[in-house]
PDB file of C-alpha atoms in Angstrom:
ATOM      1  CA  UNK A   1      12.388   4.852 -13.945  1.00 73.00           C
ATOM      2  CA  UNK A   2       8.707   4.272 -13.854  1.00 81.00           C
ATOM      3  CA  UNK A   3       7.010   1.494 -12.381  1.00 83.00           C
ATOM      4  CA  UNK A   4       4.385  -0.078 -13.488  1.00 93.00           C
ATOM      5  CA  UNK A   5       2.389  -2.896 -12.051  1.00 94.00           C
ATOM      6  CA  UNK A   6      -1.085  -4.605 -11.674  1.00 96.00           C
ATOM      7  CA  UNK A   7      -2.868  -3.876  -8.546  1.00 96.00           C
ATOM      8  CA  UNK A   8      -6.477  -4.149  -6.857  1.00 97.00           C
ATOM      9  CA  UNK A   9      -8.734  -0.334  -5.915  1.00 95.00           C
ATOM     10  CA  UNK A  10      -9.392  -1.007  -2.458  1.00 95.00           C
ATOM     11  CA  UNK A  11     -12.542   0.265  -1.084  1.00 96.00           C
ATOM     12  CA  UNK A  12     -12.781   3.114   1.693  1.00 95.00           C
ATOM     13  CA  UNK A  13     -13.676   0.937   4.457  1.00 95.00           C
ATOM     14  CA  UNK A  14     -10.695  -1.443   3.702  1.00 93.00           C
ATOM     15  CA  UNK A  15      -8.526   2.146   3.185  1.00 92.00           C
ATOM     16  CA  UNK A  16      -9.930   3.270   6.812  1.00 92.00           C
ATOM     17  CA  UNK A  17      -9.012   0.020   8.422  1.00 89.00           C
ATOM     18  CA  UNK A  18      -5.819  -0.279   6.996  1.00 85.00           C
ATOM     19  CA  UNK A  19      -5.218   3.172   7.833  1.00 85.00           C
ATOM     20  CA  UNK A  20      -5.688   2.833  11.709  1.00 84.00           C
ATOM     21  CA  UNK A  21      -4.367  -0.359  12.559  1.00 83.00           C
ATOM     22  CA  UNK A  22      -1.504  -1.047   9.942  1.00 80.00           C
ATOM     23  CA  UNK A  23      -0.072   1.778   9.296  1.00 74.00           C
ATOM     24  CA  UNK A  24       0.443   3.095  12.622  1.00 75.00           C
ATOM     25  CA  UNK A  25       2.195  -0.285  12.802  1.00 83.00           C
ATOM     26  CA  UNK A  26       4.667  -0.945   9.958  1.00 80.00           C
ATOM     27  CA  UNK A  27       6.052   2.936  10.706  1.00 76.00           C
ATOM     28  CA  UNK A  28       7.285   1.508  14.237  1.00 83.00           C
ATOM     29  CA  UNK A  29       8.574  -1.386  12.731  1.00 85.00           C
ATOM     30  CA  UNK A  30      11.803  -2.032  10.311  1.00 83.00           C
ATOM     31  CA  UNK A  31      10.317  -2.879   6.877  1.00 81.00           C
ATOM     32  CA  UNK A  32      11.431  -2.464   3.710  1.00 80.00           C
ATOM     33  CA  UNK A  33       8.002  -0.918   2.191  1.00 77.00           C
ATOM     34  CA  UNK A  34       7.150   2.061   0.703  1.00 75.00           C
ATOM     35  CA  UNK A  35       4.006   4.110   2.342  1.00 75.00           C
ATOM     36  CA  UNK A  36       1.527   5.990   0.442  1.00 81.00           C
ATOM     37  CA  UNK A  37      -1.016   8.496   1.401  1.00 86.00           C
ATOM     38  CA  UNK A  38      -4.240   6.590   2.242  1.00 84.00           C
ATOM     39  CA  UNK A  39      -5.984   8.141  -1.047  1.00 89.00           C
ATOM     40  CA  UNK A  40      -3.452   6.079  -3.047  1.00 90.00           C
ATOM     41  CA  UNK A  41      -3.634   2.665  -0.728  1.00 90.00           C
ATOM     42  CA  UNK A  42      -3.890  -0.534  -3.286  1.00 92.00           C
ATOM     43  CA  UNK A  43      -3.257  -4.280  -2.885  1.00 93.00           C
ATOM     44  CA  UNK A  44       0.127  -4.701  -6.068  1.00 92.00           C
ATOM     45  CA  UNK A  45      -0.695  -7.973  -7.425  1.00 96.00           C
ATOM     46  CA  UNK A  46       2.843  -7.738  -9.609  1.00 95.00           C
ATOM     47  CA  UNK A  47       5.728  -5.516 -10.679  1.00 92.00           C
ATOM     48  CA  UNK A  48       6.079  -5.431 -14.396  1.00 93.00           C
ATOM     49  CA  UNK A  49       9.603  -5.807 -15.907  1.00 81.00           C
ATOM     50  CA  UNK A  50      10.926  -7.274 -12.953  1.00 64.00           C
TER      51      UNK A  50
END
């Protein structure tokens, strides 16, 4: 199944930041989200055909 969705680039900085003080975070944490590799970090606006 493919999914396909809108979503916002976000710049390096934003990557960077997100990387160091989220990240570390939500993997300690119980969450029901999927992680992707910082290269690949975007802000899903909505899921299509869902």
């Amino acid at each position: 199944m493919v999914r396909t969705f809108i979503a916002i680039d976000l710049g390096q900085e934003t990557k960077d930041i997100i990387e160091s003080k989220v990240l570390d975070e939500i993997s300690k944490i119980d969450v029901d989200v999927k992680l992707v590799e910082k290269e690949n970090l975007h802000l899903t606006l909505k899921f299509l055909g869902e």
